[in-house]
Amino acid sequence: MKPVGIEDISAYLGLAYVEVDDLFRARGMDTSRMANLMMRRKTAALPCEDVVSCAVNAARPLLDRLGEGELETIELLVVGTESGIDLSKSAATWIHELLGLPRTCRLYEVKQACYAGVAALQLAVAQTAIASREDARALVIGCDVPRLIRGSTAEPSQGAGGVAVLVGSRTTLATAELGAAGYCGFDVTDVRRPTPSDHIWDPDLSLMSYVECLRTAYGDYVRRRPDTDFFDSFDHLVFHTPFPGAVRGAHRSLLRSLGRFAPQQVAEDFGRRLEDSVRYPAQVGNIYAGTTLLALLSLFDHAGTGPAATRRVGIFSYGSGCSSEFCSYLLNSPGPTGTSGVADALAARTRLDVDAYDEIADACDPLCAGVADFEGDLSLAEKLAPAVSPDRPLTMLEHIDDHERHYVQLGGGRP
């Protein structure tokens, strides 16, 4: 079977942000929790950004980097999200149209909370591996624009944005180890969203479920690949990052289940194999279905090439409710590192004070699944877009009229 993996990856992580410590102080939260959270900033979505616009903006750089005629090789577009905008029609259909993808393309949406992005990636890898066309590709997008739970302990880590992955046989960045995966899933009510406006969250139960799934999914991986050693088999690790402190705690808990390790050993292992992956999530927040993919992108940009020809990364993704997976990819070396442009785009975002953030959040609040009419406010996006994306236009939601969504392109030096 032909090798399949990640050819390219890009992200759209918003135009504005708020400092997490500013938010803590404004909400009267216990600032001593900041060290455990390990969050620096969080993206603030504007009232013209939805899951479709974020997905299109994440994917556009990948398509622009394709050669002549290569767009026709994309045979699948799969979107992982929990910010769907229709109970029947997948967000992939809007995204497909706005990206100008070929009609000879499968389109669908995957929902399983934050696991959906990696679920979409694994589905795309499997389909591409058996495709009759040797140069077949898939476009995977994990994206979410969460409805903010203001005043809650979740708010400081709620981000917005999307990550797009191009899957194919030209495995520039990483090659999938087909069949190398372990799973854990069971029914738990740690997070529920029974309506567009309700978000019922049990943070303690959610973290306990996350840790239980990590241990069990990794154990299932080892059962399928019995020669695996947690320390020797993986040069890097990437975990779903609701906030970086959760990753640090889950990593510590897993090591405790594997043996007796001194706190210094645990800290050193986190710094060596996980810290690079949480750098971008610490500046963006939890983008749900896109978060594990963002952590993987952070690893690509920060890990360097390393001494070996190939290096293995263990990837753990968890979705509340719950379903999870521990899988592995081989990172190609040498390969492009620090070249995604994400670091520059994050630095170009505009800082908001909490009053401005609250005003924007109020304007975004009516923009939820099922809304029939909405007038997007493009004014701030028009000002901020050129700094974040000087060379490429960004897609924004202009308005919704009787459930019909209309989008417009801003800036980028192109009509």
Tab-separated table of C-alpha atoms in Angstrom:
chain	number	residue	atom	x	y	z
A	1	MET	CA	0.000	0.000	0.000
A	2	LYS	CA	1.332	3.426	-0.924
A	3	PRO	CA	2.607	5.693	1.880
A	4	VAL	CA	0.143	8.409	2.862
A	5	GLY	CA	0.495	11.298	5.238
A	6	ILE	CA	0.640	15.042	5.679
A	7	GLU	CA	1.834	17.039	2.694
A	8	ASP	CA	1.112	20.512	4.030
A	9	ILE	CA	-0.622	22.256	6.929
A	10	SER	CA	-1.818	25.784	7.637
A	11	ALA	CA	-4.058	27.640	10.063
A	12	TYR	CA	-6.250	30.671	10.509
A	13	LEU	CA	-6.267	31.853	14.111
A	14	GLY	CA	-8.118	35.142	14.021
A	15	LEU	CA	-7.371	38.831	13.837
A	16	ALA	CA	-7.647	39.844	17.497
A	17	TYR	CA	-6.820	38.489	20.931
A	18	VAL	CA	-7.176	39.235	24.600
A	19	GLU	CA	-4.506	38.664	27.226
A	20	VAL	CA	-5.614	35.889	29.557
A	21	ASP	CA	-4.293	37.648	32.659
A	22	ASP	CA	-6.346	40.745	31.709
A	23	LEU	CA	-9.422	38.543	31.496
A	24	PHE	CA	-8.684	36.900	34.842
A	25	ARG	CA	-8.466	40.243	36.586
A	26	ALA	CA	-11.530	41.704	34.882
A	27	ARG	CA	-13.618	38.651	35.836
A	28	GLY	CA	-12.316	38.585	39.406
A	29	MET	CA	-10.843	35.120	38.961
A	30	ASP	CA	-8.148	33.649	41.166
A	31	THR	CA	-4.928	34.680	39.419
A	32	SER	CA	-3.008	31.918	41.201
A	33	ARG	CA	-4.658	29.544	38.704
A	34	MET	CA	-2.743	31.173	35.866
A	35	ALA	CA	0.352	29.033	36.408
A	36	ASN	CA	-1.666	25.822	36.130
A	37	LEU	CA	-3.587	27.043	33.086
A	38	MET	CA	-0.385	27.937	31.164
A	39	MET	CA	-2.387	30.185	28.821
A	40	ARG	CA	-0.987	33.499	27.550
A	41	ARG	CA	-3.560	34.804	25.085
A	42	LYS	CA	-6.798	33.724	23.455
A	43	THR	CA	-8.178	34.553	20.043
A	44	ALA	CA	-11.389	36.594	20.017
A	45	ALA	CA	-13.674	35.881	17.054
A	46	LEU	CA	-15.215	38.922	15.350
A	47	PRO	CA	-18.928	39.269	14.472
A	48	CYS	CA	-18.184	38.322	10.859
A	49	GLU	CA	-16.361	35.058	11.563
A	50	ASP	CA	-18.043	31.668	11.625
A	51	VAL	CA	-16.874	28.099	11.147
A	52	VAL	CA	-17.068	28.406	7.354
A	53	SER	CA	-14.994	31.581	7.109
A	54	CYS	CA	-12.366	30.237	9.514
A	55	ALA	CA	-12.120	26.975	7.580
A	56	VAL	CA	-11.761	28.722	4.221
A	57	ASN	CA	-9.102	31.073	5.574
A	58	ALA	CA	-7.189	28.136	7.060
A	59	ALA	CA	-7.252	26.125	3.831
A	60	ARG	CA	-6.594	28.853	1.277
A	61	PRO	CA	-2.774	28.947	1.749
A	62	LEU	CA	-2.555	25.198	1.098
A	63	LEU	CA	-4.433	25.488	-2.180
A	64	ASP	CA	-2.401	28.509	-3.260
A	65	ARG	CA	0.780	26.465	-2.827
A	66	LEU	CA	-0.424	23.668	-5.121
A	67	GLY	CA	0.957	23.460	-8.629
A	68	GLU	CA	-0.976	23.877	-11.837
A	69	GLY	CA	-3.699	21.242	-12.182
A	70	GLU	CA	-3.143	19.826	-8.686
A	71	LEU	CA	-6.412	21.189	-7.313
A	72	GLU	CA	-8.154	18.442	-9.300
A	73	THR	CA	-6.368	15.780	-7.237
A	74	ILE	CA	-8.430	16.624	-4.125
A	75	GLU	CA	-11.054	13.868	-3.929
A	76	LEU	CA	-12.257	14.450	-0.368
A	77	LEU	CA	-13.069	17.430	1.811
A	78	VAL	CA	-13.887	16.429	5.380
A	79	VAL	CA	-14.518	18.975	8.134
A	80	GLY	CA	-14.325	18.190	11.834
A	81	THR	CA	-16.342	20.642	13.932
A	82	GLU	CA	-18.889	21.047	16.677
A	83	SER	CA	-19.896	24.455	15.311
A	84	GLY	CA	-22.062	23.081	12.507
A	85	ILE	CA	-24.589	25.504	11.044
A	86	ASP	CA	-27.220	23.121	9.686
A	87	LEU	CA	-28.704	19.853	10.940
A	88	SER	CA	-28.571	18.278	7.468
A	89	LYS	CA	-26.186	20.185	5.205
A	90	SER	CA	-22.545	19.886	6.170
A	91	ALA	CA	-20.340	22.937	6.541
A	92	ALA	CA	-18.086	21.270	3.976
A	93	THR	CA	-20.516	22.212	1.199
A	94	TRP	CA	-20.127	25.962	1.802
A	95	ILE	CA	-16.380	25.551	2.214
A	96	HIS	CA	-16.106	23.504	-0.974
A	97	GLU	CA	-17.841	26.236	-2.980
A	98	LEU	CA	-15.812	29.112	-1.525
A	99	LEU	CA	-12.522	27.285	-2.132
A	100	GLY	CA	-13.429	26.399	-5.720
A	101	LEU	CA	-12.715	22.679	-5.264
A	102	PRO	CA	-13.599	20.196	-8.037
A	103	ARG	CA	-17.059	18.652	-8.113
A	104	THR	CA	-15.528	15.178	-8.240
A	105	CYS	CA	-15.027	15.397	-4.480
A	106	ARG	CA	-16.630	13.758	-1.448
A	107	LEU	CA	-17.934	16.252	1.123
A	108	TYR	CA	-18.935	15.573	4.682
A	109	GLU	CA	-18.683	16.723	8.289
A	110	VAL	CA	-17.531	14.807	11.376
A	111	LYS	CA	-18.815	15.540	14.867
A	112	GLN	CA	-17.363	14.150	18.076
A	113	ALA	CA	-16.422	17.196	20.130
A	114	CYS	CA	-12.676	17.930	20.071
A	115	TYR	CA	-11.769	14.516	18.643
A	116	ALA	CA	-13.447	15.382	15.325
A	117	GLY	CA	-10.350	16.925	13.730
A	118	VAL	CA	-8.118	13.887	14.247
A	119	ALA	CA	-11.035	11.580	13.382
A	120	ALA	CA	-11.332	13.468	10.083
A	121	LEU	CA	-7.581	13.174	9.509
A	122	GLN	CA	-7.555	9.423	10.106
A	123	LEU	CA	-10.576	8.889	7.845
A	124	ALA	CA	-8.892	10.912	5.109
A	125	VAL	CA	-5.629	8.978	5.438
A	126	ALA	CA	-7.460	5.656	5.140
A	127	GLN	CA	-9.439	6.735	2.078
A	128	THR	CA	-6.419	8.243	0.351
A	129	ALA	CA	-4.358	5.091	0.957
A	130	ILE	CA	-6.829	2.989	-1.072
A	131	ALA	CA	-7.680	5.588	-3.720
A	132	SER	CA	-7.378	4.355	-7.294
A	133	ARG	CA	-5.676	7.562	-8.330
A	134	GLU	CA	-2.016	7.525	-7.260
A	135	ASP	CA	-1.901	11.283	-6.729
A	136	ALA	CA	-5.235	11.478	-4.890
A	137	ARG	CA	-5.392	13.992	-2.069
A	138	ALA	CA	-7.764	14.900	0.747
A	139	LEU	CA	-8.305	18.227	2.461
A	140	VAL	CA	-9.000	17.955	6.186
A	141	ILE	CA	-10.117	20.942	8.254
A	142	GLY	CA	-10.600	20.999	12.018
A	143	CYS	CA	-12.276	24.234	13.057
A	144	ASP	CA	-14.556	25.733	15.666
A	145	VAL	CA	-15.864	29.098	16.765
A	146	PRO	CA	-17.103	28.329	20.289
A	147	ARG	CA	-19.935	30.275	21.835
A	148	LEU	CA	-18.287	31.960	24.802
A	149	ILE	CA	-19.250	30.936	28.318
A	150	ARG	CA	-18.479	34.287	29.869
A	151	GLY	CA	-17.620	34.397	33.524
A	152	SER	CA	-16.970	30.648	33.641
A	153	THR	CA	-13.711	28.828	34.279
A	154	ALA	CA	-13.801	27.773	30.602
A	155	GLU	CA	-13.780	31.308	29.194
A	156	PRO	CA	-10.017	32.020	29.534
A	157	SER	CA	-9.206	29.025	27.329
A	158	GLN	CA	-11.934	29.355	24.680
A	159	GLY	CA	-10.323	30.367	21.396
A	160	ALA	CA	-11.462	30.328	17.760
A	161	GLY	CA	-10.008	29.340	14.407
A	162	GLY	CA	-9.220	26.459	12.113
A	163	VAL	CA	-6.382	24.207	10.955
A	164	ALA	CA	-6.240	22.702	7.467
A	165	VAL	CA	-4.221	19.615	6.517
A	166	LEU	CA	-3.479	18.388	3.007
A	167	VAL	CA	-3.280	14.590	2.951
A	168	GLY	CA	-1.627	12.694	0.116
A	169	SER	CA	1.185	10.400	-0.982
A	170	ARG	CA	3.800	13.177	-1.190
A	171	THR	CA	4.407	13.022	2.546
A	172	THR	CA	6.508	16.152	2.933
A	173	LEU	CA	5.873	16.626	6.646
A	174	ALA	CA	4.789	13.295	8.129
A	175	THR	CA	3.877	9.762	7.098
A	176	ALA	CA	0.969	7.985	8.755
A	177	GLU	CA	1.739	4.656	10.372
A	178	LEU	CA	-1.288	2.848	8.993
A	179	GLY	CA	-2.980	0.748	11.655
A	180	ALA	CA	-0.826	2.149	14.451
A	181	ALA	CA	-3.594	3.412	16.708
A	182	GLY	CA	-5.340	2.649	19.981
A	183	TYR	CA	-8.820	3.748	20.992
A	184	CYS	CA	-11.002	4.478	24.002
A	185	GLY	CA	-14.629	5.562	23.984
A	186	PHE	CA	-17.561	5.425	26.397
A	187	ASP	CA	-20.629	7.421	27.337
A	188	VAL	CA	-19.929	10.239	29.783
A	189	THR	CA	-21.729	13.544	30.301
A	190	ASP	CA	-18.686	15.731	30.884
A	191	VAL	CA	-19.759	18.206	28.188
A	192	ARG	CA	-23.175	18.570	26.548
A	193	ARG	CA	-24.533	21.083	24.077
A	194	PRO	CA	-28.179	20.099	23.651
A	195	THR	CA	-29.132	23.442	22.088
A	196	PRO	CA	-27.178	26.183	20.268
A	197	SER	CA	-27.181	28.318	23.418
A	198	ASP	CA	-26.671	25.712	26.171
A	199	HIS	CA	-23.199	24.559	27.103
A	200	ILE	CA	-23.237	22.231	30.117
A	201	TRP	CA	-19.726	21.466	31.349
A	202	ASP	CA	-18.392	19.479	34.281
A	203	PRO	CA	-14.690	20.468	34.265
A	204	ASP	CA	-13.535	17.937	36.853
A	205	LEU	CA	-15.316	15.046	35.135
A	206	SER	CA	-13.976	16.195	31.787
A	207	LEU	CA	-10.358	16.190	32.949
A	208	MET	CA	-10.830	12.784	34.614
A	209	SER	CA	-12.280	11.382	31.374
A	210	TYR	CA	-9.402	12.900	29.385
A	211	VAL	CA	-6.822	11.183	31.595
A	212	GLU	CA	-8.708	7.872	31.585
A	213	CYS	CA	-8.901	7.952	27.791
A	214	LEU	CA	-5.210	8.771	27.459
A	215	ARG	CA	-4.217	5.803	29.603
A	216	THR	CA	-6.624	3.389	27.922
A	217	ALA	CA	-6.035	4.515	24.323
A	218	TYR	CA	-2.261	4.345	24.837
A	219	GLY	CA	-2.667	0.901	26.414
A	220	ASP	CA	-4.683	-0.217	23.389
A	221	TYR	CA	-1.946	1.118	21.097
A	222	VAL	CA	0.623	-0.954	22.999
A	223	ARG	CA	-1.626	-4.028	22.811
A	224	ARG	CA	-1.623	-3.692	19.015
A	225	ARG	CA	2.114	-2.834	18.862
A	226	PRO	CA	3.616	-4.745	21.802
A	227	ASP	CA	7.191	-3.620	21.124
A	228	THR	CA	6.254	-0.033	22.032
A	229	ASP	CA	8.143	1.708	24.819
A	230	PHE	CA	6.681	5.046	25.897
A	231	PHE	CA	10.080	6.701	26.269
A	232	ASP	CA	12.061	5.078	23.461
A	233	SER	CA	9.406	4.743	20.748
A	234	PHE	CA	8.271	8.384	20.521
A	235	ASP	CA	10.618	11.275	19.841
A	236	HIS	CA	7.750	13.769	20.221
A	237	LEU	CA	4.268	13.799	21.715
A	238	VAL	CA	1.198	15.836	20.790
A	239	PHE	CA	-1.893	15.813	23.006
A	240	HIS	CA	-5.263	17.510	22.626
A	241	THR	CA	-4.730	20.870	24.325
A	242	PRO	CA	-7.858	22.368	25.898
A	243	PHE	CA	-5.246	24.414	27.752
A	244	PRO	CA	-1.543	23.583	28.105
A	245	GLY	CA	-1.845	22.872	31.821
A	246	ALA	CA	-4.232	20.000	31.064
A	247	VAL	CA	-1.577	18.440	28.843
A	248	ARG	CA	1.050	18.753	31.551
A	249	GLY	CA	-1.274	17.155	34.106
A	250	ALA	CA	-2.327	14.310	31.800
A	251	HIS	CA	1.287	13.596	30.882
A	252	ARG	CA	2.213	13.459	34.572
A	253	SER	CA	-0.694	11.110	35.296
A	254	LEU	CA	0.244	8.773	32.443
A	255	LEU	CA	3.829	8.546	33.654
A	256	ARG	CA	2.615	7.708	37.158
A	257	SER	CA	0.643	4.808	35.699
A	258	LEU	CA	3.769	3.521	33.918
A	259	GLY	CA	6.188	3.584	36.868
A	260	ARG	CA	7.807	5.637	39.592
A	261	PHE	CA	9.414	8.807	38.267
A	262	ALA	CA	10.824	11.784	40.137
A	263	PRO	CA	9.079	15.125	39.544
A	264	GLN	CA	12.220	16.385	37.815
A	265	GLN	CA	12.126	13.447	35.380
A	266	VAL	CA	8.496	14.150	34.563
A	267	ALA	CA	9.192	17.857	33.990
A	268	GLU	CA	12.202	17.115	31.797
A	269	ASP	CA	10.215	14.698	29.663
A	270	PHE	CA	7.426	17.253	29.216
A	271	GLY	CA	9.938	19.883	28.159
A	272	ARG	CA	11.704	17.551	25.767
A	273	ARG	CA	8.738	15.932	24.011
A	274	LEU	CA	5.590	18.017	24.599
A	275	GLU	CA	6.451	21.656	25.213
A	276	ASP	CA	6.902	22.538	21.537
A	277	SER	CA	3.374	21.348	20.774
A	278	VAL	CA	1.654	23.646	23.275
A	279	ARG	CA	3.292	26.910	22.173
A	280	TYR	CA	0.596	27.888	19.662
A	281	PRO	CA	-2.370	26.646	21.759
A	282	ALA	CA	-1.072	28.829	24.616
A	283	GLN	CA	-1.563	31.868	22.359
A	284	VAL	CA	-4.884	30.863	20.781
A	285	GLY	CA	-6.945	28.845	23.217
A	286	ASN	CA	-9.040	25.775	22.654
A	287	ILE	CA	-10.366	25.591	19.095
A	288	TYR	CA	-12.033	22.280	19.870
A	289	ALA	CA	-11.911	20.081	16.739
A	290	GLY	CA	-8.854	21.966	15.496
A	291	THR	CA	-6.845	21.942	18.702
A	292	THR	CA	-4.888	18.695	18.352
A	293	LEU	CA	-4.058	19.646	14.759
A	294	LEU	CA	-2.893	23.060	15.984
A	295	ALA	CA	-0.646	21.347	18.529
A	296	LEU	CA	0.779	19.219	15.712
A	297	LEU	CA	1.402	22.350	13.633
A	298	SER	CA	3.115	23.917	16.646
A	299	LEU	CA	5.401	20.899	16.818
A	300	PHE	CA	6.243	21.162	13.115
A	301	ASP	CA	7.193	24.812	13.541
A	302	HIS	CA	9.244	24.474	16.723
A	303	ALA	CA	10.800	21.021	16.962
A	304	GLY	CA	13.627	21.483	14.462
A	305	THR	CA	14.912	18.750	12.214
A	306	GLY	CA	16.647	16.539	14.753
A	307	PRO	CA	19.472	14.055	14.123
A	308	ALA	CA	17.484	11.122	12.734
A	309	ALA	CA	16.126	10.648	9.231
A	310	THR	CA	12.664	10.000	10.651
A	311	ARG	CA	11.169	10.603	14.070
A	312	ARG	CA	7.975	9.206	15.528
A	313	VAL	CA	5.324	11.429	17.099
A	314	GLY	CA	2.621	9.981	19.310
A	315	ILE	CA	-0.649	11.866	18.899
A	316	PHE	CA	-3.492	11.727	21.423
A	317	SER	CA	-6.874	13.266	20.673
A	318	TYR	CA	-9.843	13.394	23.073
A	319	GLY	CA	-13.410	14.456	22.432
A	320	SER	CA	-15.880	14.901	25.267
A	321	GLY	CA	-18.762	12.546	25.445
A	322	CYS	CA	-16.444	10.678	24.724
A	323	SER	CA	-14.161	9.210	22.048
A	324	SER	CA	-10.384	9.244	21.822
A	325	GLU	CA	-7.427	7.895	19.898
A	326	PHE	CA	-3.686	7.510	20.323
A	327	CYS	CA	-1.942	7.162	16.958
A	328	SER	CA	1.497	7.739	15.501
A	329	TYR	CA	3.103	9.403	12.494
A	330	LEU	CA	6.687	9.514	11.294
A	331	LEU	CA	8.061	13.024	10.924
A	332	ASN	CA	10.237	13.517	7.903
A	333	SER	CA	13.600	15.154	8.366
A	334	PRO	CA	14.916	17.381	7.116
A	335	GLY	CA	11.649	19.151	6.495
A	336	PRO	CA	10.211	22.635	6.652
A	337	THR	CA	10.111	23.975	10.186
A	338	GLY	CA	8.997	27.416	11.257
A	339	THR	CA	7.709	28.063	7.745
A	340	SER	CA	3.937	27.868	8.183
A	341	GLY	CA	3.611	31.625	8.762
A	342	VAL	CA	1.528	31.021	11.889
A	343	ALA	CA	4.009	32.710	14.242
A	344	ASP	CA	3.951	35.895	12.158
A	345	ALA	CA	0.146	35.838	11.890
A	346	LEU	CA	-0.215	35.438	15.653
A	347	ALA	CA	2.147	38.320	16.263
A	348	ALA	CA	0.177	40.507	13.824
A	349	ARG	CA	-3.131	40.107	15.661
A	350	THR	CA	-4.501	43.157	17.467
A	351	ARG	CA	-4.699	43.194	21.250
A	352	LEU	CA	-8.115	43.991	22.724
A	353	ASP	CA	-8.779	45.275	26.193
A	354	VAL	CA	-11.521	43.441	28.063
A	355	ASP	CA	-14.134	46.137	27.387
A	356	ALA	CA	-13.562	45.838	23.628
A	357	TYR	CA	-13.542	42.045	23.910
A	358	ASP	CA	-16.891	42.100	25.737
A	359	GLU	CA	-18.393	44.434	23.147
A	360	ILE	CA	-17.320	42.085	20.346
A	361	ALA	CA	-18.584	39.069	22.266
A	362	ASP	CA	-21.989	40.744	22.655
A	363	ALA	CA	-22.121	41.299	18.890
A	364	CYS	CA	-21.145	37.671	18.224
A	365	ASP	CA	-23.645	36.176	20.647
A	366	PRO	CA	-26.625	36.057	18.215
A	367	LEU	CA	-24.482	34.272	15.586
A	368	CYS	CA	-25.224	30.653	16.414
A	369	ALA	CA	-26.565	27.572	14.668
A	370	GLY	CA	-30.110	28.079	13.425
A	371	VAL	CA	-30.095	31.874	13.259
A	372	ALA	CA	-32.180	32.976	10.272
A	373	ASP	CA	-31.011	36.568	9.877
A	374	PHE	CA	-27.791	38.255	10.917
A	375	GLU	CA	-25.876	41.304	9.783
A	376	GLY	CA	-22.139	40.767	10.069
A	377	ASP	CA	-20.041	43.687	11.248
A	378	LEU	CA	-17.080	43.896	8.862
A	379	SER	CA	-15.683	47.205	10.107
A	380	LEU	CA	-13.068	45.860	12.517
A	381	ALA	CA	-12.076	43.011	10.208
A	382	GLU	CA	-11.463	45.466	7.371
A	383	LYS	CA	-9.005	47.334	9.594
A	384	LEU	CA	-7.217	44.304	11.018
A	385	ALA	CA	-7.068	41.859	8.098
A	386	PRO	CA	-4.219	43.550	6.168
A	387	ALA	CA	-1.800	43.113	9.080
A	388	VAL	CA	-2.524	39.399	9.563
A	389	SER	CA	-2.902	38.520	5.875
A	390	PRO	CA	-1.200	41.161	3.714
A	391	ASP	CA	-0.898	38.996	0.592
A	392	ARG	CA	-4.060	36.898	0.619
A	393	PRO	CA	-7.712	37.954	0.904
A	394	LEU	CA	-9.666	36.677	3.879
A	395	THR	CA	-13.213	35.351	3.682
A	396	MET	CA	-15.724	36.848	6.137
A	397	LEU	CA	-19.434	36.397	6.774
A	398	GLU	CA	-21.246	39.424	5.360
A	399	HIS	CA	-24.812	38.565	6.381
A	400	ILE	CA	-27.422	35.841	6.767
A	401	ASP	CA	-30.732	36.350	5.013
A	402	ASP	CA	-33.495	33.791	5.649
A	403	HIS	CA	-30.834	31.194	6.549
A	404	GLU	CA	-28.807	31.923	3.403
A	405	ARG	CA	-25.205	32.788	4.268
A	406	HIS	CA	-23.346	35.336	2.181
A	407	TYR	CA	-19.583	35.754	2.320
A	408	VAL	CA	-17.192	38.440	1.119
A	409	GLN	CA	-13.428	38.682	0.643
A	410	LEU	CA	-11.426	41.377	2.426
A	411	GLY	CA	-7.975	42.741	1.604
A	412	GLY	CA	-5.049	40.725	0.378
A	413	GLY	CA	-4.265	42.959	-2.561
A	414	ARG	CA	-6.507	40.922	-4.865
A	415	PRO	CA	-10.056	41.624	-6.076
